[in-house]
Backbone as ProteinMPNN parsed JSONL, in Angstrom:
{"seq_chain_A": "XXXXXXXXXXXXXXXXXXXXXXXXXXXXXXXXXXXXXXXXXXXXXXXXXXXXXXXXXXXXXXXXXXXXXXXXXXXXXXXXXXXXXXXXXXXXXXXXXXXXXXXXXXXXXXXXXXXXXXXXXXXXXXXXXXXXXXXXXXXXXXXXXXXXXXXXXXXXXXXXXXXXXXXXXXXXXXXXXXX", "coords_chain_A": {"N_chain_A": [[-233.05, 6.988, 44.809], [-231.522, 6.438, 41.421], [-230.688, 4.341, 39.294], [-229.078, 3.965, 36.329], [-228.196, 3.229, 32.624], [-225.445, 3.033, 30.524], [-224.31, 3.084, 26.51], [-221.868, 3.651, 24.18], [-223.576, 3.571, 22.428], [-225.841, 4.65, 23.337], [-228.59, 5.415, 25.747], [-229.085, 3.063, 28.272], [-231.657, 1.364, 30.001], [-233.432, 3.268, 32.632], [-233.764, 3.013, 36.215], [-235.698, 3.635, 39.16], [-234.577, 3.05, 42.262], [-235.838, 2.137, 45.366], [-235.046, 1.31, 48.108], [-232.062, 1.355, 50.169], [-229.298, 0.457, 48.282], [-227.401, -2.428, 48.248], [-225.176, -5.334, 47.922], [-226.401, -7.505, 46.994], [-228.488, -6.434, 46.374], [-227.796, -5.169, 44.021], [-226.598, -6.754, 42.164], [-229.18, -8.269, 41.2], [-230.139, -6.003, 40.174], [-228.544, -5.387, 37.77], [-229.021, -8.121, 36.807], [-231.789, -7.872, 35.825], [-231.795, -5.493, 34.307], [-228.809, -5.065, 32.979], [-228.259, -6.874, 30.645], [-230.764, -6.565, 29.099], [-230.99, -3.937, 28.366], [-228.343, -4.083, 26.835], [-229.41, -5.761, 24.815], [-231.572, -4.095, 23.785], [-230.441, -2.419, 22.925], [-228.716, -3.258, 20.703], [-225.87, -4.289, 21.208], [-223.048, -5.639, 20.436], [-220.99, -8.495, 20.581], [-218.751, -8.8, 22.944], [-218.315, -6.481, 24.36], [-217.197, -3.767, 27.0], [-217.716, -3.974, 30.355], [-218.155, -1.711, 32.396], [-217.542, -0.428, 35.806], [-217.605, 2.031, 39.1], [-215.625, 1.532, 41.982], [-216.99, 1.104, 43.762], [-218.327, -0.646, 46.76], [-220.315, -2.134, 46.558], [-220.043, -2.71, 44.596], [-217.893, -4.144, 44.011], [-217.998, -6.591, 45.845], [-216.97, -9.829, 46.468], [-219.052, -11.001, 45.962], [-220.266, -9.916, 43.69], [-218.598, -9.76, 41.804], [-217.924, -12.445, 41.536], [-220.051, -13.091, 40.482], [-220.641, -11.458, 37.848], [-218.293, -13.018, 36.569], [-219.44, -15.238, 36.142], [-221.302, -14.715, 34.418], [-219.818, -13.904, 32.136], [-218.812, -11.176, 31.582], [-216.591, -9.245, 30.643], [-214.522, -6.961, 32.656], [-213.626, -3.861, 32.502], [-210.941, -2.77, 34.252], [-210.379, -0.668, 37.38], [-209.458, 2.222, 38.59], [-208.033, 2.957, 41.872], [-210.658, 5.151, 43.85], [-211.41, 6.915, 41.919], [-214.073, 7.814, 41.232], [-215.06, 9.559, 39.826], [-213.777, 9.252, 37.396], [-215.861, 8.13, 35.468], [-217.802, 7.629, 33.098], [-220.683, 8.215, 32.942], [-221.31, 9.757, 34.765], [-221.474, 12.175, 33.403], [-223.802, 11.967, 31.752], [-225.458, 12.052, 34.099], [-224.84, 14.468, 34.915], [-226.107, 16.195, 32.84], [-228.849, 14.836, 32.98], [-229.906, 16.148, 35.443], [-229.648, 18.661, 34.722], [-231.576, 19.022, 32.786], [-233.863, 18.106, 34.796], [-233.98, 19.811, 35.994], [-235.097, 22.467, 35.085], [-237.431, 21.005, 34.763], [-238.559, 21.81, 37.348], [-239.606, 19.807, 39.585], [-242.203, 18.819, 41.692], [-242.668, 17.152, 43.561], [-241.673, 13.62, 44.65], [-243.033, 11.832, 43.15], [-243.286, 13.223, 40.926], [-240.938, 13.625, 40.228], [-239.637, 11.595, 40.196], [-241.313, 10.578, 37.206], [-240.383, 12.927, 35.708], [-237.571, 12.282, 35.375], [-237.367, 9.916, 34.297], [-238.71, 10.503, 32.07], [-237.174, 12.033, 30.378], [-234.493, 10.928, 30.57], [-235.236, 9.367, 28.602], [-234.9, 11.192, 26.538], [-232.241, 11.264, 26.144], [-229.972, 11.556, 23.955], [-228.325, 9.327, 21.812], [-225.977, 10.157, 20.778], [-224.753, 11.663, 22.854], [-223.358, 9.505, 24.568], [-221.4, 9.34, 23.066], [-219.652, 11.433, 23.574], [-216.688, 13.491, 24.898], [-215.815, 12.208, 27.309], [-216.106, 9.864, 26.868], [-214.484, 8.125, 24.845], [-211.553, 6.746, 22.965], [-210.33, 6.088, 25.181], [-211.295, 5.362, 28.131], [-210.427, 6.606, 30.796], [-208.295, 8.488, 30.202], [-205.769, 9.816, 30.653], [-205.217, 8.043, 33.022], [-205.057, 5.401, 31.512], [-206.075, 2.805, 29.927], [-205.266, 0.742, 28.336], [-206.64, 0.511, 26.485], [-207.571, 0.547, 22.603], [-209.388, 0.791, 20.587], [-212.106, 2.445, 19.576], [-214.533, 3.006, 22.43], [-216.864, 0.976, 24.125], [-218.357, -0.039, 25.593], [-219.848, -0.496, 28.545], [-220.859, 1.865, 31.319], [-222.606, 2.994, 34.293], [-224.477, 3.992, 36.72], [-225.461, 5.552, 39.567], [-227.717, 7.849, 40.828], [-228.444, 10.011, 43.458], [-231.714, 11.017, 44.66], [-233.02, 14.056, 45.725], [-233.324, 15.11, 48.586], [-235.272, 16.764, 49.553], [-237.636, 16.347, 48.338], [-237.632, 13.752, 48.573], [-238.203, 13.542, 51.34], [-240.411, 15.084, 51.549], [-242.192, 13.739, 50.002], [-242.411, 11.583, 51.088], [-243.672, 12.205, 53.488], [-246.192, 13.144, 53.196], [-247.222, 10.693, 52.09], [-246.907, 9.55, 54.578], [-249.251, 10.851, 56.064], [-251.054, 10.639, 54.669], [-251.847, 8.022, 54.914], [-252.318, 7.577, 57.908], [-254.915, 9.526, 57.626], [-256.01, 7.592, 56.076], [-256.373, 5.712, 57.927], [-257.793, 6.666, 59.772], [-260.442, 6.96, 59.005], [-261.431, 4.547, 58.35], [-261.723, 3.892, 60.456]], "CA_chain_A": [[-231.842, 6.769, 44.051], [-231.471, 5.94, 40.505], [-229.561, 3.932, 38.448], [-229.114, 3.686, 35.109], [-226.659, 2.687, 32.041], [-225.616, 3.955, 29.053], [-222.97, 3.047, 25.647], [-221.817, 4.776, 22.7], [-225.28, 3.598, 21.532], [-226.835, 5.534, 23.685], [-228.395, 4.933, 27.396], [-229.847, 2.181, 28.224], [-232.728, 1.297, 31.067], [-232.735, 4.066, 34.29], [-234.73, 3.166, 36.936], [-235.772, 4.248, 40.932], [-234.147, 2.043, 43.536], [-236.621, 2.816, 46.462], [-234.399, 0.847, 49.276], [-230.625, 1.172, 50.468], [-228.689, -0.487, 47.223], [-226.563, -3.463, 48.749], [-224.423, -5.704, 46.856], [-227.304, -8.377, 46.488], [-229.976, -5.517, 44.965], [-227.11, -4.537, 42.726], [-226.83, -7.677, 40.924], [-230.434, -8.079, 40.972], [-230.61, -4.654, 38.839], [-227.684, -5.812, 36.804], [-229.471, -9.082, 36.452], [-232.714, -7.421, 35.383], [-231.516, -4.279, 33.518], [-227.989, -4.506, 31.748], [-228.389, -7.533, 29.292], [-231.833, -6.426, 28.249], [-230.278, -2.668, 27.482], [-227.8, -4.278, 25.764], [-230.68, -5.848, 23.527], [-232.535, -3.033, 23.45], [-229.422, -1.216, 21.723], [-228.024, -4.244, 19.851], [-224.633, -4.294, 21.528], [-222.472, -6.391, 19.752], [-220.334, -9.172, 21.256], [-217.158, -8.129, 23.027], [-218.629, -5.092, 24.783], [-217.024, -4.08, 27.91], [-218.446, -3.488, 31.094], [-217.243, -0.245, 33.388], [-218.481, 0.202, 36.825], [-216.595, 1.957, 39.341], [-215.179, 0.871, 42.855], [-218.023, 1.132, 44.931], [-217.952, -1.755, 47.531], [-221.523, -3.384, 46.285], [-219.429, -3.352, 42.696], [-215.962, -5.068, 44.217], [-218.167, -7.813, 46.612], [-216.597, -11.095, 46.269], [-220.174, -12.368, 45.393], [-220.484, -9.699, 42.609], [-217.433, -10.724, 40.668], [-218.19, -14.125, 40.584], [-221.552, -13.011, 39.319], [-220.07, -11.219, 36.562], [-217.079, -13.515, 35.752], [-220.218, -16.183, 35.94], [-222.309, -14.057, 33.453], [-218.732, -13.829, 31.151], [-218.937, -10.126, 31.184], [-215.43, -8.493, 30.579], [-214.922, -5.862, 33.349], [-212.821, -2.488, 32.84], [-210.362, -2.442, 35.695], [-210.881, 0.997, 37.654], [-208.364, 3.042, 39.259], [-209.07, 2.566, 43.318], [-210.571, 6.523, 44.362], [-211.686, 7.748, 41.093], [-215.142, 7.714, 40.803], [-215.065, 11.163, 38.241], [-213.617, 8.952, 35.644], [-217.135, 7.251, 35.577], [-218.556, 8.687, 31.636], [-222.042, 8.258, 33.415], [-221.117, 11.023, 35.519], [-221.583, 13.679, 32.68], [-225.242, 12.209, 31.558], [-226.38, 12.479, 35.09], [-224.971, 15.838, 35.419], [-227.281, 16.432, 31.76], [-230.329, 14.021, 33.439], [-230.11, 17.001, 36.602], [-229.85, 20.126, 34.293], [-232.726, 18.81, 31.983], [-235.544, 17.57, 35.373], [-234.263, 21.121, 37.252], [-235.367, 23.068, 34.125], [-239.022, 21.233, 34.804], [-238.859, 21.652, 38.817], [-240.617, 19.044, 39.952], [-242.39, 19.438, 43.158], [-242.663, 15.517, 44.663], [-241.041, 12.443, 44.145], [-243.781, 10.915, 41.951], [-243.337, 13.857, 39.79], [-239.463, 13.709, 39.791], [-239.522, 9.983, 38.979], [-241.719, 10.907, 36.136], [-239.585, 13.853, 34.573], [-236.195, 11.703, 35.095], [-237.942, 9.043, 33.281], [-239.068, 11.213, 30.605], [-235.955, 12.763, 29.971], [-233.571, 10.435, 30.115], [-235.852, 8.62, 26.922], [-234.521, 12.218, 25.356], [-230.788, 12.036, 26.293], [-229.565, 11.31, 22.297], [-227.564, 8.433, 21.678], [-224.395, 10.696, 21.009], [-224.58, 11.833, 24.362], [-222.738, 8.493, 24.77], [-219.575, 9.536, 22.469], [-218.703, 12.574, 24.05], [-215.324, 13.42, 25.407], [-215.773, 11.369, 28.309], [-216.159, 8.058, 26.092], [-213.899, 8.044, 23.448], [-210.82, 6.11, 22.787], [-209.524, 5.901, 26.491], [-212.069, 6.03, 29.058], [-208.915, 6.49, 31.641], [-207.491, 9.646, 29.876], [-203.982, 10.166, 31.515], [-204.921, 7.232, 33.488], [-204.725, 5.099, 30.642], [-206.804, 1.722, 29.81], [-204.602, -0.25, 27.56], [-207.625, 0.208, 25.012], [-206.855, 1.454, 21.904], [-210.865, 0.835, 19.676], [-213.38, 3.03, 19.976], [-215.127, 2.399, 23.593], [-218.233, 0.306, 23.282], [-218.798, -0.345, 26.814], [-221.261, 0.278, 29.588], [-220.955, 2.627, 32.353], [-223.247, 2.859, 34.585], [-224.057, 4.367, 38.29], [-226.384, 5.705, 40.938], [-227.769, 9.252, 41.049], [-229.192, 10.209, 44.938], [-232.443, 11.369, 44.283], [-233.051, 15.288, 46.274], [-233.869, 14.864, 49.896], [-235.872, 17.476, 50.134], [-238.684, 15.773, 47.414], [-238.354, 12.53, 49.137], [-239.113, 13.485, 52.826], [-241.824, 15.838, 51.107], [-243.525, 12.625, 49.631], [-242.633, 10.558, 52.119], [-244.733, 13.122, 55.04], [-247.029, 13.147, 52.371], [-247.836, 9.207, 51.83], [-247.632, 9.603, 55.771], [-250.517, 11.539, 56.365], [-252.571, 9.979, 53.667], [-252.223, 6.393, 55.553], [-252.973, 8.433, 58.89], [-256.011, 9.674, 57.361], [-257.255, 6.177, 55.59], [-256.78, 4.734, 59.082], [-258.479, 7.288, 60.79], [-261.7, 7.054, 58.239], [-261.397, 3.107, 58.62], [-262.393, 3.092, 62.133]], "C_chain_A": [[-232.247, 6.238, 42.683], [-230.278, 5.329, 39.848], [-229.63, 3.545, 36.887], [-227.343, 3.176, 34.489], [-226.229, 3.47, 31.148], [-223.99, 3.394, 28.256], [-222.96, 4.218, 24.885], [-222.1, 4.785, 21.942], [-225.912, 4.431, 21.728], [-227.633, 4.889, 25.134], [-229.477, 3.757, 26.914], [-231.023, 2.637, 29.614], [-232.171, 2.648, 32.427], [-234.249, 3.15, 34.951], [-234.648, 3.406, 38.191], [-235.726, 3.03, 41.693], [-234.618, 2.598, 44.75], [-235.943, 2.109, 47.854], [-233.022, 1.247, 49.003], [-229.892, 0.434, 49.386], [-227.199, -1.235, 48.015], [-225.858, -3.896, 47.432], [-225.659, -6.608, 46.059], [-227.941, -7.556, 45.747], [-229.416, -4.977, 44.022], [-227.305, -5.185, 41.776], [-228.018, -8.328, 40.602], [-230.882, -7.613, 39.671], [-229.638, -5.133, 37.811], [-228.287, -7.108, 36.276], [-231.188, -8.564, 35.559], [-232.81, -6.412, 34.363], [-230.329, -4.314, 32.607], [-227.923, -5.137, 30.334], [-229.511, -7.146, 28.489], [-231.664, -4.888, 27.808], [-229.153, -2.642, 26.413], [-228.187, -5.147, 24.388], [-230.932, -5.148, 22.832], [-231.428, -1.963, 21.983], [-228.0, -1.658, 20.836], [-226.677, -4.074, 19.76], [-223.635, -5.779, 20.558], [-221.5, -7.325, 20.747], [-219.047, -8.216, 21.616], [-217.538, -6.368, 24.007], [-217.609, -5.254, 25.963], [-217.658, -3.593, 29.005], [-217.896, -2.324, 32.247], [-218.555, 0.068, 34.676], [-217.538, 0.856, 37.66], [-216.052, 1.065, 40.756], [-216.093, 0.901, 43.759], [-217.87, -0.034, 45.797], [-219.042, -2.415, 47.341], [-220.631, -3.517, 44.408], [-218.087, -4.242, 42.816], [-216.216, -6.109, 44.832], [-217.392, -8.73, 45.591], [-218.005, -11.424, 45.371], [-220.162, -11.528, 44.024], [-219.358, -9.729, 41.474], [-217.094, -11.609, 40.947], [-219.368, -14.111, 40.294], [-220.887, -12.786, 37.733], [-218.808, -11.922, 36.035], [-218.602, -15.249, 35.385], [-221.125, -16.322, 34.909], [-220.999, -13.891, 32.111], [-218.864, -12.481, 30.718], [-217.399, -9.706, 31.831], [-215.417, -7.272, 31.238], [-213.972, -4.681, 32.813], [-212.357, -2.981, 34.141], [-210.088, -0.732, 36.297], [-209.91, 1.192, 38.763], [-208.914, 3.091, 40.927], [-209.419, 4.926, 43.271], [-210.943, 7.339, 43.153], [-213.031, 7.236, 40.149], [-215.831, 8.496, 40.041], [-215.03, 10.273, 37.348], [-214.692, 8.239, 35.22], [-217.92, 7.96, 34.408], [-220.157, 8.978, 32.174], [-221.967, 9.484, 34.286], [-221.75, 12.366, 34.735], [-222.818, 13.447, 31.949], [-226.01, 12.306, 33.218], [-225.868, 13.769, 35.236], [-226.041, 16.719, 34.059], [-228.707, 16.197, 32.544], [-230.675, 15.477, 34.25], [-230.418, 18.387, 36.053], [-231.438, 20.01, 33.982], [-234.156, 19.074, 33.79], [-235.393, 19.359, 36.176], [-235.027, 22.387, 36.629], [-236.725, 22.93, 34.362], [-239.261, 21.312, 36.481], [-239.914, 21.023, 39.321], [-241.248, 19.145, 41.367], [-243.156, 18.055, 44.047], [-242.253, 14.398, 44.072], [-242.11, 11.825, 43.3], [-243.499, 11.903, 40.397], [-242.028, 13.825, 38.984], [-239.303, 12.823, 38.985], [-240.026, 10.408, 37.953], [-241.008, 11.665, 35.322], [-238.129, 13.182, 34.597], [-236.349, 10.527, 33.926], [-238.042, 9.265, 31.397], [-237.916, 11.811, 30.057], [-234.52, 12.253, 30.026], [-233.971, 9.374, 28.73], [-235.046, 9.473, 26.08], [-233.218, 12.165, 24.96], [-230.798, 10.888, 24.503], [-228.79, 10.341, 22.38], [-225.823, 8.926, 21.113], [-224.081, 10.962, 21.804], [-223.587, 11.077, 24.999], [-221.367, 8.414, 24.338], [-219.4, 10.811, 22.454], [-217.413, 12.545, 24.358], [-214.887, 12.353, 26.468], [-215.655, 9.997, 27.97], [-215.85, 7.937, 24.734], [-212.589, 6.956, 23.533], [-210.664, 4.872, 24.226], [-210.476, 6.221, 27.705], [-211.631, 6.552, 30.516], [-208.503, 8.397, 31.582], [-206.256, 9.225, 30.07], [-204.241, 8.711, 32.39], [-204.271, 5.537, 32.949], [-205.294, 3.764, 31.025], [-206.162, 0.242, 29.123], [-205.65, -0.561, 25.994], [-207.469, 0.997, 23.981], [-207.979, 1.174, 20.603], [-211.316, 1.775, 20.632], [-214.072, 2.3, 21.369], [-216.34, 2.143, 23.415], [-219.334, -0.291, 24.702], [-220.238, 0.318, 27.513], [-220.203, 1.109, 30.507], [-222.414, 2.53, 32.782], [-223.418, 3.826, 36.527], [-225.359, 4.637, 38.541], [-226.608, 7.388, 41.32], [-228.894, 9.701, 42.58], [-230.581, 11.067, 44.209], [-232.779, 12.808, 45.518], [-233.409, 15.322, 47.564], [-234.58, 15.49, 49.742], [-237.236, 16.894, 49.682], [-238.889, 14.303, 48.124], [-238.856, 12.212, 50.358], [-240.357, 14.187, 52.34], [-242.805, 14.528, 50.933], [-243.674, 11.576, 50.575], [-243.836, 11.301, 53.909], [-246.103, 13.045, 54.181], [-248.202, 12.12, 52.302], [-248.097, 8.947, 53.862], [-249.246, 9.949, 56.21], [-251.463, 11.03, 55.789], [-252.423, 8.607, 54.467], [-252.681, 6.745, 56.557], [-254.39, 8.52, 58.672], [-256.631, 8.842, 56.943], [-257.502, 5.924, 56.605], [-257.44, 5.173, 60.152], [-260.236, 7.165, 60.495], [-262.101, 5.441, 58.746], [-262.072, 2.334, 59.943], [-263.741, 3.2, 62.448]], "O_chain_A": [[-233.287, 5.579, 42.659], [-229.126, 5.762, 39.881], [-230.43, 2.692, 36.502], [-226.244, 2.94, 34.992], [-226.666, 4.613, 31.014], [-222.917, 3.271, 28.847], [-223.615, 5.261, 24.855], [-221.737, 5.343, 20.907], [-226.551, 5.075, 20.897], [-227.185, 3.822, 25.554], [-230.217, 3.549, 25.953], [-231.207, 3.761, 30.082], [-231.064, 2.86, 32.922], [-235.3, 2.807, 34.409], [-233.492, 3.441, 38.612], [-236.607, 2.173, 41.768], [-233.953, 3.493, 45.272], [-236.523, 2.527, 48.855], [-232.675, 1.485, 47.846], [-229.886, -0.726, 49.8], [-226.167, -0.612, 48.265], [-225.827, -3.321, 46.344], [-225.885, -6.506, 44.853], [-228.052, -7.765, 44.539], [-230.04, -4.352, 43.163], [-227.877, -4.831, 40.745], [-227.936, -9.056, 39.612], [-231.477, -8.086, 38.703], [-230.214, -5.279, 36.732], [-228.035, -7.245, 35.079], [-231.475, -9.225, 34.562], [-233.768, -6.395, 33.59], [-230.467, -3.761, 31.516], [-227.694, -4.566, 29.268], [-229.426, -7.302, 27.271], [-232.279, -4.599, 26.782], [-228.93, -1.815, 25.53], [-227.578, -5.224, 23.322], [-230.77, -5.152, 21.611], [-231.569, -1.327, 20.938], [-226.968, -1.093, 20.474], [-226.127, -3.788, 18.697], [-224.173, -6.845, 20.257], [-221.245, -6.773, 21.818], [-218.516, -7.311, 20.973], [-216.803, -5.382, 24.063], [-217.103, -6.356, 26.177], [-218.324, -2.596, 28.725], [-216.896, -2.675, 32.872], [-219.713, 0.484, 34.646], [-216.394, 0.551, 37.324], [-216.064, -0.157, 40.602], [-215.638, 0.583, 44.858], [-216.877, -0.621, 45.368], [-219.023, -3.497, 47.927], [-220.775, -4.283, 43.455], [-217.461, -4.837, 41.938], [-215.309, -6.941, 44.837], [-217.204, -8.552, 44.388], [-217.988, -12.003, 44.284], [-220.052, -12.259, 43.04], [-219.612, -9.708, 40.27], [-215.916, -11.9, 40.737], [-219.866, -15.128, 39.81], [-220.707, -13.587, 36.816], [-218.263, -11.414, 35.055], [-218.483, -16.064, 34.47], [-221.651, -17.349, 34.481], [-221.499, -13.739, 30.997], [-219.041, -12.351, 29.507], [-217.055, -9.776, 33.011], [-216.102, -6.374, 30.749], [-212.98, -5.409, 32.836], [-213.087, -3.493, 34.989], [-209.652, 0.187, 35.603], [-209.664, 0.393, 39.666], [-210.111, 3.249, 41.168], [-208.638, 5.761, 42.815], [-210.805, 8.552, 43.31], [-213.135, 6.655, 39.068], [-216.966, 8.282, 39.615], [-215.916, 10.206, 36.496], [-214.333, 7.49, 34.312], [-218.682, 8.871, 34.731], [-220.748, 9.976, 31.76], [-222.993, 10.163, 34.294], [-222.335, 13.312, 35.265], [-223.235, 14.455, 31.379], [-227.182, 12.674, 33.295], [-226.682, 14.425, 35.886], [-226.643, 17.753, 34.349], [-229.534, 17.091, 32.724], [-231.67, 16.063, 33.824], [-231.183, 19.177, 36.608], [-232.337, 20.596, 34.586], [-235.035, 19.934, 33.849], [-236.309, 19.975, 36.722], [-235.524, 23.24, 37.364], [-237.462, 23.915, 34.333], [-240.307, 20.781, 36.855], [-241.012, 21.55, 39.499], [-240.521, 19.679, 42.205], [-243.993, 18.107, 44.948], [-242.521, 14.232, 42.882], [-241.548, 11.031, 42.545], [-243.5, 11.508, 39.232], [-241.858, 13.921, 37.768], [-239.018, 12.808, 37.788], [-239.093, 10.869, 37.295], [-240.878, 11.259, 34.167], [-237.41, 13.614, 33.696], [-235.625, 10.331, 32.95], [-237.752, 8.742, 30.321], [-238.055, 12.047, 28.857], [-233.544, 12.904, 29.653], [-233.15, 8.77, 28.039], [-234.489, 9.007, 25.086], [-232.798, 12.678, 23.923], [-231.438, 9.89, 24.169], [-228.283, 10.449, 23.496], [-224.811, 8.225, 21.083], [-222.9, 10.671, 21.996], [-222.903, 11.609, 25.873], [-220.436, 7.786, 24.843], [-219.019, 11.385, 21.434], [-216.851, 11.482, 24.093], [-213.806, 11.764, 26.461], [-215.174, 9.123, 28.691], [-216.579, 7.729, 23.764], [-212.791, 6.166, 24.455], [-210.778, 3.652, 24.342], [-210.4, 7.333, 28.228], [-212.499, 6.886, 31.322], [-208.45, 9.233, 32.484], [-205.806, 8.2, 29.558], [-203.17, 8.106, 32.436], [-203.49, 4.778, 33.523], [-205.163, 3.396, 32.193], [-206.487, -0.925, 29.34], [-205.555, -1.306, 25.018], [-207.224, 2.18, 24.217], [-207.461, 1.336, 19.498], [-211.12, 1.947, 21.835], [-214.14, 1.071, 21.379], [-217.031, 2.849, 22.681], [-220.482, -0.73, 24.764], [-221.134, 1.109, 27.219], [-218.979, 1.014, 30.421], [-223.312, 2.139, 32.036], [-222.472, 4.121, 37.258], [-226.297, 4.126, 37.93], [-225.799, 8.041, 41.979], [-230.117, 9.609, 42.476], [-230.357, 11.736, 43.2], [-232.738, 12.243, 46.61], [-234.431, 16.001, 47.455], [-235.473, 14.647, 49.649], [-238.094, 16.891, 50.565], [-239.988, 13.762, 48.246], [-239.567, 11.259, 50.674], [-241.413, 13.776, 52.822], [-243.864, 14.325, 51.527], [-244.657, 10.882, 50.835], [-244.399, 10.82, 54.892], [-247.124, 12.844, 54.839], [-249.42, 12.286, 52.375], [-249.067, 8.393, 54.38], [-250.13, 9.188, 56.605], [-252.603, 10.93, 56.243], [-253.564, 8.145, 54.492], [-253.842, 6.336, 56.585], [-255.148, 7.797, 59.318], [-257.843, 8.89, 57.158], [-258.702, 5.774, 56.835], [-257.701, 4.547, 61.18], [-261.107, 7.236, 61.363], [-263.06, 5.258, 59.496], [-262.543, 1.256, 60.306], [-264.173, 2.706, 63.49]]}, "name": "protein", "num_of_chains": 1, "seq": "XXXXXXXXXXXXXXXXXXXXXXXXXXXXXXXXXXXXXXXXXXXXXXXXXXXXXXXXXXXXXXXXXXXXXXXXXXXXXXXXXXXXXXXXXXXXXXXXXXXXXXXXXXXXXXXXXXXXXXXXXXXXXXXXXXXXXXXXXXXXXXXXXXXXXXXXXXXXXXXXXXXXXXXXXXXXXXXXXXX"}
């Protein structure tokens, strides 16, 4: 799995979540990754933050993290995890790594890596992240959107049992040499 961020700077940090993402390893990654992307791409006070309803993003504990951290949330429509602007750079991130077909999870990580460095910082003020990040649903915001988004892209089964039979066999074989 990956997760990354991204404004209408331009994305911030992605990286590979190699366990089950709970609520605790969420705010972990949020604790490790969104303030230092919003460094990295000199967010200005007042940003807001957009995640959607997932149930490690609605825990009790993680909003009183983030009302603890004073980060202003977006309120999100229950069931509409489309309206999520991150949606339409991971469906970019997927065109771009399928273009270099990667052929094992070390390689994937590597070309998602590499290619979300490329996605452009307009990428970020597309249609999807403009006024109203709502549309028809409607936000009550009426500036330019300046926020995060953010989410969780499954990484291909087929590449991660490949590497995972893979890293099998090679521990098999150390421990067979070993004896």
């Amino acid at each position: 799995m990956l997760w990354g961020c991204f404004s209408a700077k331009g994305p911030g940090r992605l990286i590979r979540v190699k366990e089950i993402m709970n609520g605790a390893m969420y705010r972990e990654i949020l604790s490790d990754n969104l303030l230092s992307s919003a460094r990295a791409l000199k967010m200005k006070r007042g940003w807001v933050f957009q995640h959607d309803n997932d149930p490690k993003h609605t825990a009790r504990a993680t909003k009183e993290w983030l009302r603890k951290k004073h980060f202003k949330v977006l309120e999100w429509p229950s069931q509409s995890p489309d309206l999520n602007p991150i949606e339409n750079l991971w469906r970019e991130l997927k065109v771009r790594v399928a273009q270099r077909q990667p052929q094992n999870i070390t390689a994937l990580e590597e070309i998602c890596m590499e290619e979300w460095a490329k996605i452009p910082a307009t990428a970020g003020q597309g249609p999807a992240v403009g006024p109203d990040p709502y549309g028809a649903a409607g936000s009550g915001m009426n500036s330019e959107w300046s926020g995060w988004a953010l989410g969780c892209w499954n990484l291909p089964p087929s590449l991660c049992e490949q590497d995972d039979q893979r890293q099998e066999g090679a521990l098999q074989m150390a421990r067979a040499i070993n004896r």
